[in-house]
mmCIF file of C-alpha atoms in Angstrom:
data_model
loop_
_atom_site.group_PDB
_atom_site.id
_atom_site.type_symbol
_atom_site.label_atom_id
_atom_site.label_comp_id
_atom_site.label_asym_id
_atom_site.label_seq_id
_atom_site.Cartn_x
_atom_site.Cartn_y
_atom_site.Cartn_z
ATOM 1 C CA UNK A 14 12.755 -10.783 -14.545
ATOM 2 C CA UNK A 15 15.209 -8.297 -12.350
ATOM 3 C CA UNK A 16 13.617 -9.849 -9.656
ATOM 4 C CA UNK A 17 14.746 -13.691 -9.848
ATOM 5 C CA UNK A 18 18.537 -11.997 -9.345
ATOM 6 C CA UNK A 19 17.823 -10.852 -6.444
ATOM 7 C CA UNK A 20 18.035 -12.711 -2.607
ATOM 8 C CA UNK A 21 15.601 -15.572 -1.607
ATOM 9 C CA UNK A 22 14.114 -12.367 0.845
ATOM 10 C CA UNK A 23 13.143 -9.894 -1.874
ATOM 11 C CA UNK A 24 11.819 -12.866 -4.350
ATOM 12 C CA UNK A 25 9.012 -13.780 -1.184
ATOM 13 C CA UNK A 26 8.575 -9.840 -1.099
ATOM 14 C CA UNK A 27 7.613 -9.144 -4.120
ATOM 15 C CA UNK A 28 6.204 -12.499 -5.378
ATOM 16 C CA UNK A 29 3.798 -11.868 -2.183
ATOM 17 C CA UNK A 30 2.750 -8.693 -2.448
ATOM 18 C CA UNK A 31 1.772 -9.303 -6.656
ATOM 19 C CA UNK A 32 -0.230 -12.034 -5.496
ATOM 20 C CA UNK A 33 -2.205 -9.102 -3.143
ATOM 21 C CA UNK A 34 -2.214 -6.661 -5.795
ATOM 22 C CA UNK A 35 -3.672 -9.362 -8.829
ATOM 23 C CA UNK A 36 -5.975 -10.864 -6.196
ATOM 24 C CA UNK A 37 -7.058 -8.631 -3.032
ATOM 25 C CA UNK A 38 -9.695 -6.706 -5.010
ATOM 26 C CA UNK A 39 -11.278 -9.666 -7.290
ATOM 27 C CA UNK A 40 -10.642 -12.705 -5.546
ATOM 28 C CA UNK A 41 -9.795 -12.808 -2.235
ATOM 29 C CA UNK A 42 -10.802 -15.895 -0.894
ATOM 30 C CA UNK A 43 -9.177 -17.482 -3.395
ATOM 31 C CA UNK A 44 -6.028 -15.092 -2.775
ATOM 32 C CA UNK A 45 -6.567 -16.207 1.536
ATOM 33 C CA UNK A 46 -6.799 -20.352 0.463
ATOM 34 C CA UNK A 47 -3.756 -20.091 -1.873
ATOM 35 C CA UNK A 48 -1.495 -18.583 0.686
ATOM 36 C CA UNK A 49 -3.151 -20.755 3.859
ATOM 37 C CA UNK A 50 -2.458 -23.071 2.138
ATOM 38 C CA UNK A 51 1.366 -22.313 0.953
ATOM 39 C CA UNK A 52 2.007 -21.512 4.354
ATOM 40 C CA UNK A 53 1.840 -24.402 5.299
ATOM 41 C CA UNK A 54 3.949 -26.138 3.211
ATOM 42 C CA UNK A 55 7.015 -24.089 4.020
ATOM 43 C CA UNK A 56 5.373 -24.733 7.966
ATOM 44 C CA UNK A 57 5.669 -27.933 6.653
ATOM 45 C CA UNK A 58 9.276 -28.459 5.310
ATOM 46 C CA UNK A 59 10.848 -25.614 7.616
ATOM 47 C CA UNK A 60 9.399 -28.062 11.011
ATOM 48 C CA UNK A 61 10.676 -31.571 8.858
ATOM 49 C CA UNK A 62 13.480 -31.196 7.673
ATOM 50 C CA UNK A 63 14.555 -34.765 7.656
ATOM 51 C CA UNK A 64 11.410 -35.252 6.511
ATOM 52 C CA UNK A 65 10.931 -35.791 2.189
ATOM 53 C CA UNK A 66 7.776 -35.762 2.154
ATOM 54 C CA UNK A 67 7.066 -32.333 3.427
ATOM 55 C CA UNK A 68 9.773 -32.131 0.843
ATOM 56 C CA UNK A 69 7.596 -32.440 -1.982
ATOM 57 C CA UNK A 70 4.968 -30.653 -3.798
ATOM 58 C CA UNK A 71 2.598 -33.304 -6.293
ATOM 59 C CA UNK A 72 2.004 -30.755 -9.433
ATOM 60 C CA UNK A 73 -1.180 -33.165 -10.274
ATOM 61 C CA UNK A 74 -2.337 -32.785 -7.100
ATOM 62 C CA UNK A 75 -6.110 -31.366 -6.868
ATOM 63 C CA UNK A 76 -5.697 -29.016 -3.723
ATOM 64 C CA UNK A 77 -2.883 -27.358 -5.069
ATOM 65 C CA UNK A 78 -3.662 -27.011 -9.092
ATOM 66 C CA UNK A 79 -7.187 -25.522 -7.568
ATOM 67 C CA UNK A 80 -5.577 -23.661 -4.693
ATOM 68 C CA UNK A 81 -2.381 -22.196 -5.257
ATOM 69 C CA UNK A 82 -1.278 -23.017 -9.399
ATOM 70 C CA UNK A 83 -4.506 -20.885 -10.949
ATOM 71 C CA UNK A 84 -3.009 -17.499 -8.753
ATOM 72 C CA UNK A 85 0.575 -15.768 -11.026
ATOM 73 C CA UNK A 86 2.859 -15.365 -8.366
ATOM 74 C CA UNK A 87 2.246 -18.764 -6.474
ATOM 75 C CA UNK A 88 4.525 -20.654 -7.697
ATOM 76 C CA UNK A 89 7.213 -18.144 -8.063
ATOM 77 C CA UNK A 90 6.626 -17.411 -4.418
ATOM 78 C CA UNK A 91 6.802 -21.375 -4.343
ATOM 79 C CA UNK A 92 10.931 -21.686 -5.954
ATOM 80 C CA UNK A 93 11.814 -18.807 -4.203
ATOM 81 C CA UNK A 94 11.230 -20.645 -0.660
ATOM 82 C CA UNK A 95 13.230 -23.198 -2.241
ATOM 83 C CA UNK A 96 10.599 -25.896 -4.469
ATOM 84 C CA UNK A 97 12.215 -26.376 -8.053
ATOM 85 C CA UNK A 98 9.885 -27.961 -10.635
ATOM 86 C CA UNK A 99 11.209 -31.389 -11.058
ATOM 87 C CA UNK A 100 9.214 -31.995 -13.577
ATOM 88 C CA UNK A 101 5.806 -34.167 -11.500
ATOM 89 C CA UNK A 102 6.814 -31.945 -8.512
ATOM 90 C CA UNK A 103 8.155 -28.628 -6.881
ATOM 91 C CA UNK A 104 10.602 -29.550 -4.574
ATOM 92 C CA UNK A 105 13.546 -28.943 -1.799
ATOM 93 C CA UNK A 106 16.813 -30.324 -2.091
ATOM 94 C CA UNK A 107 18.437 -31.125 0.108
ATOM 95 C CA UNK A 108 17.591 -29.741 3.749
ATOM 96 C CA UNK A 109 15.204 -26.420 3.607
ATOM 97 C CA UNK A 110 15.725 -23.026 3.692
ATOM 98 C CA UNK A 111 14.355 -22.279 7.592
ATOM 99 C CA UNK A 112 15.637 -18.922 7.336
ATOM 100 C CA UNK A 113 13.066 -18.657 3.939
ATOM 101 C CA UNK A 114 10.269 -20.022 5.278
ATOM 102 C CA UNK A 115 10.688 -18.190 8.061
ATOM 103 C CA UNK A 116 10.189 -15.232 6.245
ATOM 104 C CA UNK A 117 8.036 -16.058 4.207
ATOM 105 C CA UNK A 118 5.303 -17.062 6.761
ATOM 106 C CA UNK A 119 5.780 -14.097 8.421
ATOM 107 C CA UNK A 120 4.729 -11.883 5.778
ATOM 108 C CA UNK A 121 2.079 -14.227 4.617
ATOM 109 C CA UNK A 122 1.038 -14.029 7.608
ATOM 110 C CA UNK A 123 1.146 -9.731 7.914
ATOM 111 C CA UNK A 124 -1.194 -10.064 4.841
ATOM 112 C CA UNK A 125 -3.557 -12.225 6.088
ATOM 113 C CA UNK A 126 -4.074 -10.037 8.489
ATOM 114 C CA UNK A 127 -5.305 -7.370 6.181
ATOM 115 C CA UNK A 128 -7.479 -9.042 3.932
#
């Protein structure tokens, strides 16, 4: 898709809007939980740039599988902020992008305030 050629901030906005469009009317509570969980992942990574335990999400984690994975656009949003598919995990390589994580948090907060 063309969106993958865009910059990180544009991808973040695109996938947050995709999630909103797909789920705000059909699964508002699930959407809130999904976005709140992604926000926490971003916040933890940005606030702990040297602690790698906050830089990876185990795909088999029960919370991830129920709160994030089922939502179309959620994993793409994580990838856009720097969590790349690494087999067993979605993981940030090196130092997390604090700017992108901050942008994601800002846009998620705006969206959550409208739900």
